[in-house]
mmCIF file of C-alpha atoms in Angstrom:
data_model
loop_
_atom_site.group_PDB
_atom_site.id
_atom_site.type_symbol
_atom_site.label_atom_id
_atom_site.label_comp_id
_atom_site.label_asym_id
_atom_site.label_seq_id
_atom_site.Cartn_x
_atom_site.Cartn_y
_atom_site.Cartn_z
ATOM 1 C CA MET I 1 -19.021 -11.150 -5.081
ATOM 2 C CA GLN I 2 -17.709 -11.589 -1.636
ATOM 3 C CA SER I 3 -15.617 -14.660 -0.580
ATOM 4 C CA GLN I 4 -16.124 -16.531 2.608
ATOM 5 C CA LEU I 5 -13.020 -14.861 4.035
ATOM 6 C CA ASP I 6 -14.696 -11.450 3.627
ATOM 7 C CA MET I 7 -18.023 -12.433 5.301
ATOM 8 C CA PHE I 8 -16.475 -13.068 8.762
ATOM 9 C CA GLU I 9 -14.717 -10.919 11.221
ATOM 10 C CA THR I 10 -11.869 -13.358 11.628
ATOM 11 C CA PRO I 11 -9.931 -14.523 8.476
ATOM 12 C CA ILE I 12 -8.579 -18.057 8.186
ATOM 13 C CA LEU I 13 -5.217 -16.535 9.218
ATOM 14 C CA PRO I 14 -4.527 -13.323 10.885
ATOM 15 C CA GLY I 15 -2.937 -11.028 8.256
ATOM 16 C CA LEU I 16 -4.588 -12.781 5.334
ATOM 17 C CA ASN I 17 -6.992 -10.659 3.363
ATOM 18 C CA TYR I 18 -8.783 -12.194 0.203
ATOM 19 C CA ARG I 19 -11.288 -11.134 -2.432
ATOM 20 C CA THR I 20 -12.750 -12.760 -5.512
ATOM 21 C CA ASP I 21 -13.647 -10.902 -8.651
ATOM 22 C CA PHE I 22 -10.932 -8.347 -8.098
ATOM 23 C CA ILE I 23 -10.484 -7.830 -11.875
ATOM 24 C CA SER I 24 -12.768 -8.389 -14.825
ATOM 25 C CA LEU I 25 -12.378 -11.162 -17.376
ATOM 26 C CA ALA I 26 -11.319 -8.596 -19.999
ATOM 27 C CA GLU I 27 -8.688 -7.172 -17.640
ATOM 28 C CA GLU I 28 -7.460 -10.727 -16.881
ATOM 29 C CA GLU I 29 -7.081 -11.609 -20.642
ATOM 30 C CA ASN I 30 -5.261 -8.206 -21.297
ATOM 31 C CA LEU I 31 -2.891 -8.994 -18.425
ATOM 32 C CA ILE I 32 -2.232 -12.602 -19.587
ATOM 33 C CA ASP I 33 -1.570 -11.366 -23.147
ATOM 34 C CA ALA I 34 0.933 -8.821 -21.813
ATOM 35 C CA ILE I 35 2.656 -11.190 -19.527
ATOM 36 C CA ASN I 36 3.054 -13.662 -22.472
ATOM 37 C CA GLY I 37 4.625 -11.002 -24.563
ATOM 38 C CA LEU I 38 7.419 -10.462 -22.075
ATOM 39 C CA PRO I 39 10.778 -12.397 -22.119
ATOM 40 C CA LEU I 40 10.027 -14.522 -19.165
ATOM 41 C CA ALA I 41 12.938 -16.632 -17.862
ATOM 42 C CA PRO I 42 13.051 -19.937 -15.815
ATOM 43 C CA PHE I 43 13.256 -19.183 -12.026
ATOM 44 C CA GLN I 44 16.874 -19.764 -10.826
ATOM 45 C CA PHE I 45 17.703 -20.876 -7.290
ATOM 46 C CA HIS I 46 21.291 -21.704 -6.398
ATOM 47 C CA GLY I 47 22.045 -23.342 -9.636
ATOM 48 C CA TRP I 48 18.596 -25.055 -9.906
ATOM 49 C CA GLU I 49 16.226 -24.138 -12.677
ATOM 50 C CA GLY I 50 12.547 -24.060 -11.848
ATOM 51 C CA LYS I 51 9.674 -24.864 -14.137
ATOM 52 C CA ARG I 52 7.889 -21.575 -13.602
ATOM 53 C CA LEU I 53 8.731 -18.633 -15.808
ATOM 54 C CA THR I 54 9.311 -15.246 -14.189
ATOM 55 C CA ALA I 55 10.106 -11.584 -14.686
ATOM 56 C CA SER I 56 10.834 -8.984 -11.910
ATOM 57 C CA PHE I 57 10.309 -5.325 -12.111
ATOM 58 C CA GLY I 58 11.232 -2.418 -9.785
ATOM 59 C CA TRP I 59 13.488 -4.668 -7.625
ATOM 60 C CA HIS I 60 15.014 -8.075 -8.290
ATOM 61 C CA TYR I 61 16.230 -10.552 -5.647
ATOM 62 C CA ASP I 62 18.872 -13.012 -7.107
ATOM 63 C CA PHE I 63 18.644 -16.311 -5.346
ATOM 64 C CA ASN I 64 21.887 -17.522 -6.789
ATOM 65 C CA ASP I 65 24.101 -14.869 -5.011
ATOM 66 C CA ALA I 66 21.598 -13.349 -2.464
ATOM 67 C CA THR I 67 21.810 -9.937 -4.012
ATOM 68 C CA PHE I 68 18.969 -7.414 -4.039
ATOM 69 C CA GLN I 69 18.981 -4.563 -6.563
ATOM 70 C CA PRO I 70 16.961 -2.146 -8.657
ATOM 71 C CA THR I 71 15.970 -3.476 -12.087
ATOM 72 C CA LYS I 72 13.677 -2.237 -14.946
ATOM 73 C CA PRO I 73 10.707 -0.105 -13.898
ATOM 74 C CA ILE I 74 7.305 -1.664 -13.422
ATOM 75 C CA PRO I 75 5.700 -1.742 -16.882
ATOM 76 C CA GLU I 76 2.849 0.683 -17.888
ATOM 77 C CA PHE I 77 0.450 -2.177 -18.414
ATOM 78 C CA LEU I 78 0.722 -3.009 -14.661
ATOM 79 C CA LEU I 79 0.088 0.476 -13.315
ATOM 80 C CA GLU I 80 -3.729 0.350 -13.154
ATOM 81 C CA VAL I 81 -3.841 -3.057 -11.457
ATOM 82 C CA LYS I 82 -1.134 -1.933 -9.066
ATOM 83 C CA THR I 83 -3.184 1.079 -8.052
ATOM 84 C CA LYS I 84 -6.081 -1.352 -7.508
ATOM 85 C CA ALA I 85 -3.946 -3.708 -5.513
ATOM 86 C CA ALA I 86 -2.609 -0.904 -3.344
ATOM 87 C CA ARG I 87 -6.233 0.324 -2.653
ATOM 88 C CA PHE I 88 -7.094 -3.236 -1.695
ATOM 89 C CA ALA I 89 -4.328 -3.419 0.833
ATOM 90 C CA GLY I 90 -4.896 0.198 2.084
ATOM 91 C CA PHE I 91 -1.662 1.752 0.686
ATOM 92 C CA ALA I 92 -0.531 4.297 -1.772
ATOM 93 C CA PRO I 93 0.407 2.710 -5.120
ATOM 94 C CA GLU I 94 4.047 4.032 -4.768
ATOM 95 C CA GLN I 95 4.579 1.824 -1.748
ATOM 96 C CA PHE I 96 4.472 -1.219 -4.084
ATOM 97 C CA VAL I 97 7.995 -0.983 -5.475
ATOM 98 C CA GLN I 98 8.339 -4.495 -6.861
ATOM 99 C CA ALA I 99 6.257 -6.671 -9.248
ATOM 100 C CA LEU I 100 6.917 -10.274 -9.971
ATOM 101 C CA LEU I 101 5.155 -11.910 -12.945
ATOM 102 C CA ILE I 102 4.977 -15.625 -12.978
ATOM 103 C CA ARG I 103 3.727 -18.108 -15.559
ATOM 104 C CA TYR I 104 3.147 -21.524 -14.207
ATOM 105 C CA ASP I 105 3.027 -23.942 -17.177
ATOM 106 C CA PRO I 106 1.680 -27.466 -16.559
ATOM 107 C CA GLY I 107 3.641 -29.235 -13.928
ATOM 108 C CA ALA I 108 5.074 -25.966 -12.270
ATOM 109 C CA GLY I 109 4.280 -25.010 -8.722
ATOM 110 C CA ILE I 110 6.093 -23.214 -5.973
ATOM 111 C CA GLY I 111 7.561 -24.826 -2.957
ATOM 112 C CA TRP I 112 7.191 -23.969 0.733
ATOM 113 C CA HIS I 113 8.657 -20.535 1.368
ATOM 114 C CA ARG I 114 8.310 -17.094 2.969
ATOM 115 C CA ASP I 115 8.870 -14.050 0.833
ATOM 116 C CA ARG I 116 12.426 -12.540 1.250
ATOM 117 C CA PRO I 117 12.759 -10.491 4.438
ATOM 118 C CA VAL I 118 13.509 -7.271 2.410
ATOM 119 C CA PHE I 119 9.835 -7.255 1.620
ATOM 120 C CA GLU I 120 6.995 -6.325 3.834
ATOM 121 C CA HIS I 121 3.504 -6.432 2.382
ATOM 122 C CA VAL I 122 2.663 -8.959 -0.355
ATOM 123 C CA VAL I 123 -0.309 -8.639 -2.582
ATOM 124 C CA GLY I 124 -1.018 -11.357 -5.293
ATOM 125 C CA ILE I 125 -3.433 -11.594 -8.100
ATOM 126 C CA SER I 126 -4.264 -15.024 -9.571
ATOM 127 C CA LEU I 127 -4.928 -15.331 -13.319
ATOM 128 C CA GLY I 128 -6.042 -17.967 -15.730
ATOM 129 C CA ALA I 129 -7.045 -20.789 -13.439
ATOM 130 C CA PRO I 130 -8.058 -21.417 -9.842
ATOM 131 C CA THR I 131 -5.609 -23.080 -7.493
ATOM 132 C CA THR I 132 -5.128 -23.447 -3.772
ATOM 133 C CA MET I 133 -2.486 -21.583 -1.648
ATOM 134 C CA ARG I 134 -1.249 -23.840 1.173
ATOM 135 C CA PHE I 135 0.019 -22.446 4.445
ATOM 136 C CA ARG I 136 1.978 -24.143 7.130
ATOM 137 C CA ARG I 137 3.976 -23.256 10.337
ATOM 138 C CA ARG I 138 5.909 -25.259 12.822
ATOM 139 C CA ALA I 139 3.886 -26.609 15.832
ATOM 140 C CA ALA I 140 4.790 -28.763 18.832
ATOM 141 C CA THR I 141 3.613 -31.882 16.895
ATOM 142 C CA GLY I 142 4.848 -31.134 13.391
ATOM 143 C CA PHE I 143 3.168 -28.513 11.198
ATOM 144 C CA ALA I 144 -0.191 -26.560 11.622
ATOM 145 C CA ARG I 145 -1.699 -26.367 8.145
ATOM 146 C CA THR I 146 -4.374 -24.611 6.368
ATOM 147 C CA SER I 147 -5.313 -23.671 2.789
ATOM 148 C CA VAL I 148 -7.126 -21.024 0.832
ATOM 149 C CA PRO I 149 -8.690 -21.496 -2.593
ATOM 150 C CA LEU I 150 -7.514 -18.807 -5.067
ATOM 151 C CA ALA I 151 -10.057 -18.201 -7.755
ATOM 152 C CA ALA I 152 -8.959 -16.754 -11.112
ATOM 153 C CA ARG I 153 -9.111 -13.004 -10.978
ATOM 154 C CA SER I 154 -8.885 -12.997 -7.148
ATOM 155 C CA VAL I 155 -6.507 -11.088 -4.888
ATOM 156 C CA TYR I 156 -4.879 -11.819 -1.592
ATOM 157 C CA HIS I 157 -2.798 -9.604 0.854
ATOM 158 C CA LEU I 158 -0.337 -11.091 3.212
ATOM 159 C CA SER I 159 0.724 -9.095 6.182
ATOM 160 C CA GLY I 160 1.543 -9.659 9.849
ATOM 161 C CA GLU I 161 1.317 -13.217 11.085
ATOM 162 C CA ALA I 162 0.265 -14.655 7.713
ATOM 163 C CA ARG I 163 3.216 -12.985 6.019
ATOM 164 C CA HIS I 164 5.984 -13.564 8.645
ATOM 165 C CA GLN I 165 4.997 -16.671 10.699
ATOM 166 C CA TRP I 166 3.532 -18.996 8.008
ATOM 167 C CA GLU I 167 5.147 -20.476 4.869
ATOM 168 C CA HIS I 168 3.042 -20.810 1.745
ATOM 169 C CA SER I 169 3.189 -22.858 -1.452
ATOM 170 C CA ILE I 170 1.272 -23.844 -4.481
ATOM 171 C CA ALA I 171 1.172 -27.466 -5.727
ATOM 172 C CA PRO I 172 1.949 -28.120 -9.330
ATOM 173 C CA MET I 173 -1.106 -28.035 -11.690
ATOM 174 C CA ASP I 174 -2.206 -29.566 -14.923
ATOM 175 C CA VAL I 175 -3.099 -26.292 -16.554
ATOM 176 C CA THR I 176 -1.265 -23.077 -17.139
ATOM 177 C CA ARG I 177 -1.719 -20.323 -14.626
ATOM 178 C CA TRP I 178 -0.394 -16.870 -14.176
ATOM 179 C CA SER I 179 0.207 -14.519 -11.117
ATOM 180 C CA ILE I 180 1.072 -11.012 -10.438
ATOM 181 C CA THR I 181 2.788 -10.157 -7.097
ATOM 182 C CA PHE I 182 3.264 -6.627 -5.792
ATOM 183 C CA ARG I 183 5.428 -6.083 -2.759
ATOM 184 C CA SER I 184 6.416 -3.234 -0.416
ATOM 185 C CA LEU I 185 9.870 -2.925 1.200
ATOM 186 C CA THR I 186 10.339 -3.138 4.947
ATOM 187 C CA GLU I 187 11.269 0.067 6.888
ATOM 188 C CA THR I 188 14.811 -1.350 7.275
ATOM 189 C CA SER I 189 15.099 -1.947 3.573
ATOM 190 C CA LEU I 190 13.871 1.550 2.767
ATOM 191 C CA ARG I 191 16.444 3.063 5.062
ATOM 192 C CA SER I 192 19.249 1.057 3.450
#
């Protein structure tokens, strides 16, 4: 099934690609079970503890001390969906070197942000419940804003303008939702 963003030449935001029905219901259930079986930990940000539970693989960015370092390899159960995500974004699977798993329990969201500058391409898969990804960027009169509905089992790819010029967020929800985010490194990060 094609989404509205796929039916037109111009996406809502340049650099945003989106598709519904990216994975099957059975794949979604298996991924949720596998994520729930991991030792997820509350998100930490400069001494503050968030409501969402996370696990990073491949690379980990520590928001408390701003360090970026290798961590446990991406688990086997993610390799097939990582390959599909890479194909969707037009990359080889090995270019996605980081996976972030998040469980948003009721009341958890994610505030306005851009992904850390060490990362380049960002591909996210939404699991369990639909939500809305909000976008904003500074304008002469405040903020320009738009939003994109994220269906369960959908995928999005942020690059270019959508990745670097717009912030994004997800409001807290009343139900549990999960996400998988794959990221590539910038050329500068690869050289370092």
